[in-house]
Coordinates of C-alpha atoms and ligand atoms in Angstrom, one line a residue:
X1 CA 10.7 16.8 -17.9
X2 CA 7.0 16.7 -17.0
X3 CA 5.0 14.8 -14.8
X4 CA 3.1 12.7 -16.9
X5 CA -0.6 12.2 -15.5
X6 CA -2.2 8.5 -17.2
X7 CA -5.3 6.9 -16.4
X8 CA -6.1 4.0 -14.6
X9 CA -6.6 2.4 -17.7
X10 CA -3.1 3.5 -19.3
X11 CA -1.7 2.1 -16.0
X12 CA -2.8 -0.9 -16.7
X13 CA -1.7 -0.8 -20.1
X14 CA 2.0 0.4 -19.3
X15 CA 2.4 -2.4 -16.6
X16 CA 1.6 -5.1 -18.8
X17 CA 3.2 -4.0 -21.9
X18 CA 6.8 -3.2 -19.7
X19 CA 6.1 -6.5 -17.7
X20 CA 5.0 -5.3 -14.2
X21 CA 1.5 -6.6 -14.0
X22 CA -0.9 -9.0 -16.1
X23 CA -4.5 -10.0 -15.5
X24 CA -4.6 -13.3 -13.7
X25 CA -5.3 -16.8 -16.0
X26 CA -5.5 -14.1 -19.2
X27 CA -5.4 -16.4 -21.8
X28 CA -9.0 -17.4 -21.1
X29 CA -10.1 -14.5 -20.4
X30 CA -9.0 -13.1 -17.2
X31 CA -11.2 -13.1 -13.6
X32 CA -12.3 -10.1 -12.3
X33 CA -10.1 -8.8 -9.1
X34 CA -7.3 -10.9 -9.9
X35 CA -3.8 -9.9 -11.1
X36 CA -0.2 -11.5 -11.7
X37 CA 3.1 -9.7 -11.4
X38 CA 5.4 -10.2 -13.9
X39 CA 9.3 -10.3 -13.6
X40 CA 9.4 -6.4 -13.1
X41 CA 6.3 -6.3 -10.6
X42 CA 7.0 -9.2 -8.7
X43 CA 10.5 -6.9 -7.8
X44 CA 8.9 -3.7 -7.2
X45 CA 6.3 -5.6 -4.6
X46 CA 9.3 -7.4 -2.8
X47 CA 11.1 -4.0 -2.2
X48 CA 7.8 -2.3 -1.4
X49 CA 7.4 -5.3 1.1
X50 CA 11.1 -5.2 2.6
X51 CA 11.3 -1.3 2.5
X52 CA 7.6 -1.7 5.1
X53 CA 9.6 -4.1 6.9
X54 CA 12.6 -2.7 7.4
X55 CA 11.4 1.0 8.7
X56 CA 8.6 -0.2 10.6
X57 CA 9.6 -4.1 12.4
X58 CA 13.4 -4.5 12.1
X59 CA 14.1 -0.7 13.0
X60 CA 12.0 -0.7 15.4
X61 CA 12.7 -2.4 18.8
X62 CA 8.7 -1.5 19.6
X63 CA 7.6 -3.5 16.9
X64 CA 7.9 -7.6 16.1
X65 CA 6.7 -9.8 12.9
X66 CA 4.7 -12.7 12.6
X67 CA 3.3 -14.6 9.9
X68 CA 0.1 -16.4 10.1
X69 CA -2.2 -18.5 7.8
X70 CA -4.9 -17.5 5.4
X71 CA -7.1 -20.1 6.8
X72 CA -7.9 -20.2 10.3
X73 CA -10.5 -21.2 12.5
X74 CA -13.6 -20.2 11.7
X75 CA -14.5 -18.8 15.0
X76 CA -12.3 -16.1 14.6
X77 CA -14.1 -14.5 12.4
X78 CA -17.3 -14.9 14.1
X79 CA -15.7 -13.1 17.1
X80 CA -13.9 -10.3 15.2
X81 CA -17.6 -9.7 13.5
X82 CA -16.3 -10.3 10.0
X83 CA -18.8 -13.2 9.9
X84 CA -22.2 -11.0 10.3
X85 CA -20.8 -7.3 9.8
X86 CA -18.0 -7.2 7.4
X87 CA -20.4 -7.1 4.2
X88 CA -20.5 -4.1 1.5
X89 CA -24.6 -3.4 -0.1
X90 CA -25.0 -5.1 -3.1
X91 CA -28.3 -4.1 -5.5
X92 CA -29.2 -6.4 -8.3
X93 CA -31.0 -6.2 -11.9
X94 CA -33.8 -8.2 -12.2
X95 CA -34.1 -8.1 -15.6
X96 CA -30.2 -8.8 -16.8
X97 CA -28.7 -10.3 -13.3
X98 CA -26.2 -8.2 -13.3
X99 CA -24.6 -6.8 -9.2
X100 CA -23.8 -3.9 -8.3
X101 CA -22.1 -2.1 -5.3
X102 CA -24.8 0.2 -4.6
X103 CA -22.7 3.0 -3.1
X104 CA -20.1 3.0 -6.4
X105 CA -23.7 3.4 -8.6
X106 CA -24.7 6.1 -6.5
X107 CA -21.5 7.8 -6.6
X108 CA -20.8 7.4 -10.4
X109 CA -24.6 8.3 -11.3
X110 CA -25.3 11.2 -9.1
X111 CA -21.9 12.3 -8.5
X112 CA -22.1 12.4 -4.4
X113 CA -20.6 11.1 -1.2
X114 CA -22.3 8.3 -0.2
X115 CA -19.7 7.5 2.9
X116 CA -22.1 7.2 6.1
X117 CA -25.0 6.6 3.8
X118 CA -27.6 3.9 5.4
X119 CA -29.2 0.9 2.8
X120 CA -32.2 2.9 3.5
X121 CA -30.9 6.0 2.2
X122 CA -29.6 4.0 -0.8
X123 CA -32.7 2.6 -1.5
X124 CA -34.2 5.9 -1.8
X125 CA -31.5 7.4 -3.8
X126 CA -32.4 4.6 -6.2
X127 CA -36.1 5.1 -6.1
X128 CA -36.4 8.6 -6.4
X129 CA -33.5 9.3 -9.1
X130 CA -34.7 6.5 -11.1
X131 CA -31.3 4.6 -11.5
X132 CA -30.9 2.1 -14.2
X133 CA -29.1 -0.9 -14.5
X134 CA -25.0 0.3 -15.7
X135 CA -25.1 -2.7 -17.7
X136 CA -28.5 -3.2 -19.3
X137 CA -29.7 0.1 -19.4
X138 CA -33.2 -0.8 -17.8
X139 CA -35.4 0.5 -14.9
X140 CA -35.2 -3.0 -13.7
X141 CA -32.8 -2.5 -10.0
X142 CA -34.3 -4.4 -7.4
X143 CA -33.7 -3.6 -3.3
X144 CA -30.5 -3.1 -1.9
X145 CA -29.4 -5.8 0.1
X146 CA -26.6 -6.6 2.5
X147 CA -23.4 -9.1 1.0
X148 CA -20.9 -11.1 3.1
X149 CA -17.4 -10.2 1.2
X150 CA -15.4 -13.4 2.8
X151 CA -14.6 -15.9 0.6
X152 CA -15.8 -19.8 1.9
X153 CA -14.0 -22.8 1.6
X154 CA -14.1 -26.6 2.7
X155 CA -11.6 -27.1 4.9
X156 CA -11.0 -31.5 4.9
X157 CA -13.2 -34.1 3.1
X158 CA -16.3 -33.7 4.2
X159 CA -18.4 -31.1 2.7
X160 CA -20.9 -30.0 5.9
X161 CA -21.5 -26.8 7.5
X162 CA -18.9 -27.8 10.4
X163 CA -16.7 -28.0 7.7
X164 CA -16.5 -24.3 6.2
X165 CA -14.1 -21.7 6.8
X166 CA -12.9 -18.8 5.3
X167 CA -9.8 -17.1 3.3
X168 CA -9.0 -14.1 5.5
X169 CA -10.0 -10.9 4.7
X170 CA -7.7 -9.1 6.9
X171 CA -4.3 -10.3 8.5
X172 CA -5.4 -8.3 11.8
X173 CA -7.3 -10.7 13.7
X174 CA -4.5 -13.3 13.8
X175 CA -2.3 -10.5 15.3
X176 CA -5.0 -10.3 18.0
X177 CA -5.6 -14.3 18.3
X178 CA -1.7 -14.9 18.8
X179 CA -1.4 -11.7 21.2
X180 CA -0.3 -13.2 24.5
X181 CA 2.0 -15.9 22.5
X182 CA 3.9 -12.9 21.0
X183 CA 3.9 -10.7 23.5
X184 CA 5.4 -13.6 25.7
X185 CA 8.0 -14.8 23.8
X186 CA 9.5 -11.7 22.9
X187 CA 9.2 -10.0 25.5
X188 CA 7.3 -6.8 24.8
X189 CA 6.0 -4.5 27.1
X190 CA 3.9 -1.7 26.6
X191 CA 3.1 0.2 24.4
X192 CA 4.5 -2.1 21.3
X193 CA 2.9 -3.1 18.0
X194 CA 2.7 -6.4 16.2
X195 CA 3.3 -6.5 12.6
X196 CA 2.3 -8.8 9.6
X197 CA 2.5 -8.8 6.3
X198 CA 0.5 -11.4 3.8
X199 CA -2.4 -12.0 1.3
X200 CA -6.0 -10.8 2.3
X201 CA -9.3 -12.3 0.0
X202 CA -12.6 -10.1 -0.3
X203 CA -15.5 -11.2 -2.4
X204 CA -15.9 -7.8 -3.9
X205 CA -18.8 -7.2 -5.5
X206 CA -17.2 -4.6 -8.1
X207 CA -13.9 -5.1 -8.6
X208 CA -12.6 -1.9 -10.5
X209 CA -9.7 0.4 -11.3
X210 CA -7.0 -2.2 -12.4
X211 CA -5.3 -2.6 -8.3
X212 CA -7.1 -0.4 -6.6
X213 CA -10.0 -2.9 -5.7
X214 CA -8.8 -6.6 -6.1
X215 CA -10.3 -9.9 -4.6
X216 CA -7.1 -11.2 -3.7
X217 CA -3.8 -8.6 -2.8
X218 CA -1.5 -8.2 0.3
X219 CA -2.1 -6.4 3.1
X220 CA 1.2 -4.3 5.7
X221 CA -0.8 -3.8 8.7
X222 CA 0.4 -2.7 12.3
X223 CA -1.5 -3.3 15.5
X224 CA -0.1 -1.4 17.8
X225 CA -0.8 -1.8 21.5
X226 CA -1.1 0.7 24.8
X227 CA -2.3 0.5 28.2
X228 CA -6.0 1.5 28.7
X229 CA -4.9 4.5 30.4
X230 CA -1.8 5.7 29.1
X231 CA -3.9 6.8 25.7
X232 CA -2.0 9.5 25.2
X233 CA 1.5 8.8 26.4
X234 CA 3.5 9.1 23.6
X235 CA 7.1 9.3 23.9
X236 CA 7.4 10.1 20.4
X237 CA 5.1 13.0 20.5
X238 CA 8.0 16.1 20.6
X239 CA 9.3 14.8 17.2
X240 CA 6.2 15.0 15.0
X241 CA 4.7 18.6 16.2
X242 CA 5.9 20.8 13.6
X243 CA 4.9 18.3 10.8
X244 CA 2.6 19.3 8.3
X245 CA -0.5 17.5 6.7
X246 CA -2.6 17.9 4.8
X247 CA -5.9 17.1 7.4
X248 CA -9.5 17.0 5.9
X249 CA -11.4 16.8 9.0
X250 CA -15.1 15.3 10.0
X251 CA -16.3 18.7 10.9
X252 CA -14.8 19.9 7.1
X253 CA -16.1 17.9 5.0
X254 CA -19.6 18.2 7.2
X255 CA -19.6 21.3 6.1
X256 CA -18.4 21.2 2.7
X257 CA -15.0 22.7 3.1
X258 CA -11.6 22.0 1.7
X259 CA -8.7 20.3 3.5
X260 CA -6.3 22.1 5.1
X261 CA -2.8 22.1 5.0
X262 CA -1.4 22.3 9.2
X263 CA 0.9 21.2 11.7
X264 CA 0.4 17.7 13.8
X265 CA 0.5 20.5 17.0
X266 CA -2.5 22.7 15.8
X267 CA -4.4 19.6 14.7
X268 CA -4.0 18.4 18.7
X269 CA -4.0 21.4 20.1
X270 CA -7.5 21.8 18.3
X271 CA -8.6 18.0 19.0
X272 CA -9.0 17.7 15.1
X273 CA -6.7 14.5 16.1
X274 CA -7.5 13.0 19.2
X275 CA -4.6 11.1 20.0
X276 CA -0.7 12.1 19.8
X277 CA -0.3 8.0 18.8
X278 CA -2.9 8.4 16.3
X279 CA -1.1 11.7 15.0
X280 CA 2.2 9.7 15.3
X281 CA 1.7 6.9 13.2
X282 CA 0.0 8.9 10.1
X283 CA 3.3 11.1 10.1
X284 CA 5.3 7.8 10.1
X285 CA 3.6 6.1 7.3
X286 CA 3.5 9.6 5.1
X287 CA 7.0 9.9 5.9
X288 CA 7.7 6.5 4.7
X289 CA 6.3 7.4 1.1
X290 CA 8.0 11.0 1.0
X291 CA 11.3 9.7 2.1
X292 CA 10.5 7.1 -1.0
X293 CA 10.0 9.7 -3.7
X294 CA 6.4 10.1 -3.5
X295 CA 5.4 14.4 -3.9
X296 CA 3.8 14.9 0.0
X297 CA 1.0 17.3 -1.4
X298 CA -0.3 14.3 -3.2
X299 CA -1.6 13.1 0.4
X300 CA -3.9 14.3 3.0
X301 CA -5.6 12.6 5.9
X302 CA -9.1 12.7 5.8
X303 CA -11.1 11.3 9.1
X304 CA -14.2 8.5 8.5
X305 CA -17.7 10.2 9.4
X306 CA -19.5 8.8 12.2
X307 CA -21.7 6.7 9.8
X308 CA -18.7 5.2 7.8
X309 CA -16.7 3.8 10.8
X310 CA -16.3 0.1 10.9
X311 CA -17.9 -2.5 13.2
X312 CA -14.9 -2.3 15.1
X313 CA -13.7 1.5 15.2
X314 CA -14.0 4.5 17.4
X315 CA -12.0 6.7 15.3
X316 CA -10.6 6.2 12.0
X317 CA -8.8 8.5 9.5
X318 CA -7.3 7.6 6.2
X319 CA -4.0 8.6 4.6
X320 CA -5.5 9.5 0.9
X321 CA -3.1 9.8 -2.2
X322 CA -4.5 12.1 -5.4
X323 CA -5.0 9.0 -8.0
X324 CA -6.0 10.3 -11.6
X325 CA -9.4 9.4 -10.8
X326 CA -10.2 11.4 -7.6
X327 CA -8.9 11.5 -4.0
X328 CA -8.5 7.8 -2.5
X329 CA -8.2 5.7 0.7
X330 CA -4.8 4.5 0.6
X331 CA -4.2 3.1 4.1
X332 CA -6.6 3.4 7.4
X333 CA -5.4 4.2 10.3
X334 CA -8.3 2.7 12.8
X335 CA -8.8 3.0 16.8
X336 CA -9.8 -0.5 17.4
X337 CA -10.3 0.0 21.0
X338 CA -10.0 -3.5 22.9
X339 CA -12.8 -4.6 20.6
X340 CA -10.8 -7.1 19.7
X341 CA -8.8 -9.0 22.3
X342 CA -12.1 -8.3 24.0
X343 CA -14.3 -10.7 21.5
X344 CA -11.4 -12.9 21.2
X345 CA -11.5 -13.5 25.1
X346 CA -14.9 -13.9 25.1
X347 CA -15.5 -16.5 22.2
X348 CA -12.6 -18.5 23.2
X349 CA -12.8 -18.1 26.7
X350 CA -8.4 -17.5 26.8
X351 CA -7.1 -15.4 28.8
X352 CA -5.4 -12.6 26.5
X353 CA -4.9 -9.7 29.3
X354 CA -1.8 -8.5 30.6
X355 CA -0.7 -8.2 34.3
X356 CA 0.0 -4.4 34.8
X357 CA 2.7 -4.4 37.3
X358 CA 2.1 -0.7 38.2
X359 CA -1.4 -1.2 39.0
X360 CA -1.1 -4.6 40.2
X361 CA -4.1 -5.6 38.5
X362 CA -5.6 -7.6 34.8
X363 CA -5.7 -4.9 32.2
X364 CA -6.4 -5.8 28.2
X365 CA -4.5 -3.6 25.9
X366 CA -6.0 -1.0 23.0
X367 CA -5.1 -1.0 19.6
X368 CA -4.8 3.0 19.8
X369 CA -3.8 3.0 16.3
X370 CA -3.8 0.1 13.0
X371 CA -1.9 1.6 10.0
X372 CA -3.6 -1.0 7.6
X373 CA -2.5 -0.4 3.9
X374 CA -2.3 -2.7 0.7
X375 CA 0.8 -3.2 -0.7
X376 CA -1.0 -3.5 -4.2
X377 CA -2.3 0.3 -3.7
X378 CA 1.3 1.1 -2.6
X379 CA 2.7 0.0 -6.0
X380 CA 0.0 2.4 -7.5
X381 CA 1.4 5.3 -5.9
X382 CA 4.9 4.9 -6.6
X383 CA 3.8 3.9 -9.8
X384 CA 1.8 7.2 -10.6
X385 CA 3.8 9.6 -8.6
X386 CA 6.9 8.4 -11.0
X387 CA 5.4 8.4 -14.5
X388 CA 7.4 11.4 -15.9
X389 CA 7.8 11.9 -20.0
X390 CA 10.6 13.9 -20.8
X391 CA 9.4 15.4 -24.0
X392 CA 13.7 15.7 -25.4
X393 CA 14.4 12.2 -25.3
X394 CA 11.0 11.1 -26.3
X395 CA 10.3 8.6 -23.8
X396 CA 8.9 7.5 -20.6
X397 CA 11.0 8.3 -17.7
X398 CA 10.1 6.6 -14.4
X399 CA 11.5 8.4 -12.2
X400 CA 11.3 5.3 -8.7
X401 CA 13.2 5.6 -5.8
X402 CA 16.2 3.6 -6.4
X403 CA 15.4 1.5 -3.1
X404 CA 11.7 0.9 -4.7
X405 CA 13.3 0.7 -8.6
X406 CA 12.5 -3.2 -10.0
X407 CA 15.8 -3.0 -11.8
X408 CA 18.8 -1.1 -10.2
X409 CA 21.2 -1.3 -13.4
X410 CA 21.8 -1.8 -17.0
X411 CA 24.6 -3.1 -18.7
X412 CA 25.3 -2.5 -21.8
X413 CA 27.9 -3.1 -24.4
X414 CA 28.1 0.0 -26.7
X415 CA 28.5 -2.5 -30.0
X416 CA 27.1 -5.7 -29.9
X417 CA 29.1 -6.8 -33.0
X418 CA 32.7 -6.8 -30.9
X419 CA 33.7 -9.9 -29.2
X420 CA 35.6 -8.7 -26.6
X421 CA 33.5 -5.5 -25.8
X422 CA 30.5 -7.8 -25.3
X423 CA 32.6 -10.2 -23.6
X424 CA 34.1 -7.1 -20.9
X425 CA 30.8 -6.5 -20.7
X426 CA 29.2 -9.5 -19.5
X427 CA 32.0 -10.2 -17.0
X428 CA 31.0 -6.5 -15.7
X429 CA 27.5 -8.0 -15.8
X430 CA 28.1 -11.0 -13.8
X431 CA 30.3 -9.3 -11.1
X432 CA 27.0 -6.8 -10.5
X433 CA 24.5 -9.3 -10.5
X434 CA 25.7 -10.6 -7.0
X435 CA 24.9 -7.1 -5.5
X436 CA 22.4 -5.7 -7.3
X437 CA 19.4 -6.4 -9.7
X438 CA 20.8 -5.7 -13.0
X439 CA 19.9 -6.3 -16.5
X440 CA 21.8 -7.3 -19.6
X441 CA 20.8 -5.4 -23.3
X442 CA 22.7 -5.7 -26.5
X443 CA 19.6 -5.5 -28.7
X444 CA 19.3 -2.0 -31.1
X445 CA 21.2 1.4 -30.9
X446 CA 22.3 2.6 -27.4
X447 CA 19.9 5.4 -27.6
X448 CA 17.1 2.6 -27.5
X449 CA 18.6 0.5 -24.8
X450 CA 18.5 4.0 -22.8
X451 CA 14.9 4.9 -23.4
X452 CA 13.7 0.9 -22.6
X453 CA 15.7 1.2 -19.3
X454 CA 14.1 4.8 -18.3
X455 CA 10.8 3.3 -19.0
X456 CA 11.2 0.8 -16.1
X457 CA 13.1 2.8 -13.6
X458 CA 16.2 1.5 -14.3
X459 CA 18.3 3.7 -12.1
X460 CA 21.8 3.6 -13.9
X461 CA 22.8 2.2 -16.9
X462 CA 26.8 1.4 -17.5
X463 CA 27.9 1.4 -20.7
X464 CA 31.5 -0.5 -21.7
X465 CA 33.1 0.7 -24.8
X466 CA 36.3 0.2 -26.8
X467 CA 38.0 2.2 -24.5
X468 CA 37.3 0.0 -21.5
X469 CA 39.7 -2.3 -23.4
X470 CA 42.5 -0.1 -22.4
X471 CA 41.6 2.4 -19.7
X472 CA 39.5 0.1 -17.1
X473 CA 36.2 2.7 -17.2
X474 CA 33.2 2.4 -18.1
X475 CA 29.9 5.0 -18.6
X476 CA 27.7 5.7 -15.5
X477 CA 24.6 7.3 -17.2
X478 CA 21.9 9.2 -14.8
X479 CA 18.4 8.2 -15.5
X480 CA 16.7 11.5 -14.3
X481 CA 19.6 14.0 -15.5
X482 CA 21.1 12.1 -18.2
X483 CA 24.3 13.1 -17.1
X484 CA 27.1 10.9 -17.5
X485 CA 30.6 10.1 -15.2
X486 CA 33.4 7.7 -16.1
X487 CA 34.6 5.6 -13.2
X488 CA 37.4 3.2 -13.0
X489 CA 35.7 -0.1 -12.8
X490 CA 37.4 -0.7 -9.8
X491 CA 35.8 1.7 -8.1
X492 CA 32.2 0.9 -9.9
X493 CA 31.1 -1.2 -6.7
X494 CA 31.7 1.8 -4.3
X495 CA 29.6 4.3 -6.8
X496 CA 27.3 2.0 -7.0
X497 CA 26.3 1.4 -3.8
X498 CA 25.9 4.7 -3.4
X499 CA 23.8 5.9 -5.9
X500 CA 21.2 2.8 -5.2
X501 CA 21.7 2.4 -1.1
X502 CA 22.2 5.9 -0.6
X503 CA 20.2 8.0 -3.2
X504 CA 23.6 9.4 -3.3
X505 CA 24.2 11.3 -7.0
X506 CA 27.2 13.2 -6.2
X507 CA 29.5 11.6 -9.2
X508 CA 27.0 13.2 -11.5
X509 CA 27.7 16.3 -10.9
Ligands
LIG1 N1 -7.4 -4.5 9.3 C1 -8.0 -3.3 8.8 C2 -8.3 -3.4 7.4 O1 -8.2 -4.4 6.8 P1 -9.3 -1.9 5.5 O2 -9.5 -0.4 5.4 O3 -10.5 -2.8 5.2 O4 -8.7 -2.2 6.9 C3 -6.8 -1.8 4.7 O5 -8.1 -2.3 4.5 C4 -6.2 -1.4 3.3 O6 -6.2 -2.6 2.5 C5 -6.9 -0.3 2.6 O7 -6.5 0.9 3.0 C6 -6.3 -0.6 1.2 O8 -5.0 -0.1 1.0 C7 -6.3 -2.1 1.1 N2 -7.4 -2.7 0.5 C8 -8.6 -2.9 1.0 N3 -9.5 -3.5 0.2 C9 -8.8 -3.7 -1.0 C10 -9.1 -4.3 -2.3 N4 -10.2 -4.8 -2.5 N5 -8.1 -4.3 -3.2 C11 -6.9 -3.8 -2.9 N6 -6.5 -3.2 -1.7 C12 -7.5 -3.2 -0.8

């Protein structure tokens, strides 16, 4: 069976044809940026979401949830900076309208990096390589201009400027505006992380590449908190050393080299990663995917150049996943600094520091590290990194991690035409559905039932026969191997759970 590499465009067909994703309001013609998930994606996003949340709040006693609104005041984001800094250049046709994201021209034009490149530096690239519009084909662009990517909105009845707020664009800042309140009530001390997870709206000016760039998708995003001068006190540090990443440095790509595969040690040792936290967290959230299913040499960490850091960063690196069209940020992993709380404090004059016992004096906590990562982009990963077509049974296999599979099990009575086989059947059904997410197909030859059910993930299918009449088994069927076991269905529960809770395929063999 070969990994099957699709484009982004096939993606998009496969998820809507097999039910995982649809464009939004379709039926009149769709809006750019927006998507629906469908009874398979909707699944797959809720056991993304819960596997996030179980690994990095509940298992975590460093770590608490909270879940805040979309809109808030709008001060906040006047003092996170979203409200003058958080825009993206835009560079419009005079003669057809049409806007573009001047960096995503450059790039697709002239084929270059444009990450740390200033609107003057756009401008020229413009100018001087005589860019024409992607849509009308004229010499008609006009100057590149700066673009605000929140979303606005009346908040009440009254429709005046007091009036206006905006539809977050990250779920950060409310982490940072209900800091003391959290770290109060539960209790946390030092160093500890807040964690959200919830819908994040940016006006982008090109939405592209089916999920990859929406205007409205869900953001898993950590802030996680240390003292000011305990930066490198990790007490986590011994157990990521001898990991290895793949680590695509500032200094490498300044000088036009490849990444390189090394351990967390040698990229400290070497200063290549500043901070053990830093080092920490990238290993945790790469772990997360590989533990998932997801092949670890289609990662690397690649750090922001100086140019490209946000408003709000001192050091940022991305973890990157190989999609089929080029190397891509899939999560950020930002030093926020005490930009934040700092701004926060300031515009709302509260008091968001911490009493340091050992120092006996005010201190306001850094966000050493924010693993930031959209859950939409998630589902493209596991999507991709599954898409296997096994060229003997002439089908689709997708190959997700039973924990991340939409659909754990199928059920299916070998003849559809046999009352009592469909009837065992359905009982078997019903019994399952209280444990696990499990499907019911009667509909064409077995052989077609198998091929549908490998083309969504399905994990196991369990086929009753005429023999289940007498004997009490039915047919566990593999759908990686194809392998097949026969288990007393009074025993299917406890094989069951461990094939989908514990990735445990033992009875196959
Ligand atoms: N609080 C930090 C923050 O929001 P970001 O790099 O702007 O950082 C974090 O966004 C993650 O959100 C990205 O790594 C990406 O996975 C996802 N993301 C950002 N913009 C997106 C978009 N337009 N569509 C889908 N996902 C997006």
């Amino acid at each position: 069976m070969e990994h099957k590499k699709i484009s982004i465009e096939e993606m998009g067909t496969f998820c809507k044809r097999k039910g995982f994703v649809y464009p939004d309001s379709e039926i009149y013609g769709g809006i750019a940026g927006f998507y629906d998930f469908g009874h398979l994606g909707v699944e797959m996003k809720n056991n993304i979401k819960q596997s996030w949340w179980q690994t990095f709040v509940k298992q975590r006693d460093d770590v608490v949830g909270i879940d805040a609104t979309i809109i808030n005041h709008p001060q906040v984001w006047k003092a996170s900076g979203h409200a003058d800094g958080f825009t993206d250049v835009l560079v419009d046709c005079k003669k057809c309208g049409s806007r573009f994201r001047a960096d995503h021209l450059i790039e697709d034009k002239l084929k270059i990096h444009t990450a740390g490149m200033s609107i003057e530096d756009m401008s020229k690239a413009i100018r001087e390589k005589k860019l024409k519009c992607q849509k009308c084909g004229n010499d008609s662009l006009g100057e590149p201009k700066r673009f605000n990517l929140m979303f606005s909105t009346i908040v009440g009845p009254v429709e005046d400027s007091a009036a206006i707020s905006y539809l977050r664009p990250e779920t950060a800042q409310l982490m940072f505006t209900n800091f003391r309140l959290v770290q109060e009530n539960a209790r946390m001390k030092l160093p500890f992380g807040i964690a959200q997870i919830g819908k994040a709206f940016r006006n982008e000016i090109s939405p592209r590449d089916f999920l990859f760039r929406m205007r409205e998708f869900e953001l898993m995003e950590i802030e996680y908190f240390v003292h000011p001068e305990k930066y490198d006190e990790c007490p986590y540090a011994d157990e990521i050393l001898d990991f290895e990443m793949n680590v695509y440095s500032e200094e490498m790509q300044q000088h036009d080299k490849k990444f390189e595969k090394m351990t967390i040690k040698h990229a400290l040792e070497k200063k290549i990663i500043k901070t053990k936290w830093h080092a920490y967290w990238m290993v945790q959230m790469h772990k997360w995917y590989t533990n998932l299913g997801v092949n670890p040499d289609h990662f690397r960490i690649r750090q922001h150049v100086k140019d490209e850091l946000s408003h709000y960063a001192l050091d940022t690196w991305d973890l990157e996943y190989e999609f089929p069209f080029g190397w891509k940020e899939l999560q950020g992993f930002a030093n926020r600094t005490d930009f934040d709380l700092k701004n926060h404090i300031e515009h709302s004059k509260s008091d968001l520091s911490l009493f340091d016992e050992e120092g006996k004096k005010k201190i306001i906590p850094h966000v050493i590290c924010e693993p930031a990562q959209g859950v939409e982009r998630a589902f493209l990963v596991f999507m991709f990194d599954a898409h296997y077509y096994d060229k003997k049974r002439e089908n689709i296999v997708l190959k997700l991690h039973p924990k991340i599979a939409p659909v754990k099990l199928g059920v299916f009575p070998l003849v559809s035409n046999k009352d009592e086989v469909v009837a065992k059947a359905k009982e078997i059904h019903k019994k399952l559905l209280k444990d696990f997410t499990c499907t019911f197909d009667t509909s064409g030859s077995i052989g077609r039932r198998y091929a549908r059910a490998d083309e969504t993930g399905v994990v196991a299918c369990i086929t009753i026969d005429f023999d289940t009449l007498n004997d009490d088994s039915v047919t566990i069927r593999d759908r990686d191997t194809t392998k097949q076991s026969r288990v007393k269905i009074d025993e299917l529960h406890d094989v069951l759970n461990r094939i989908i809770h514990e990735d445990d395929k033992s009875i196959f063999k």
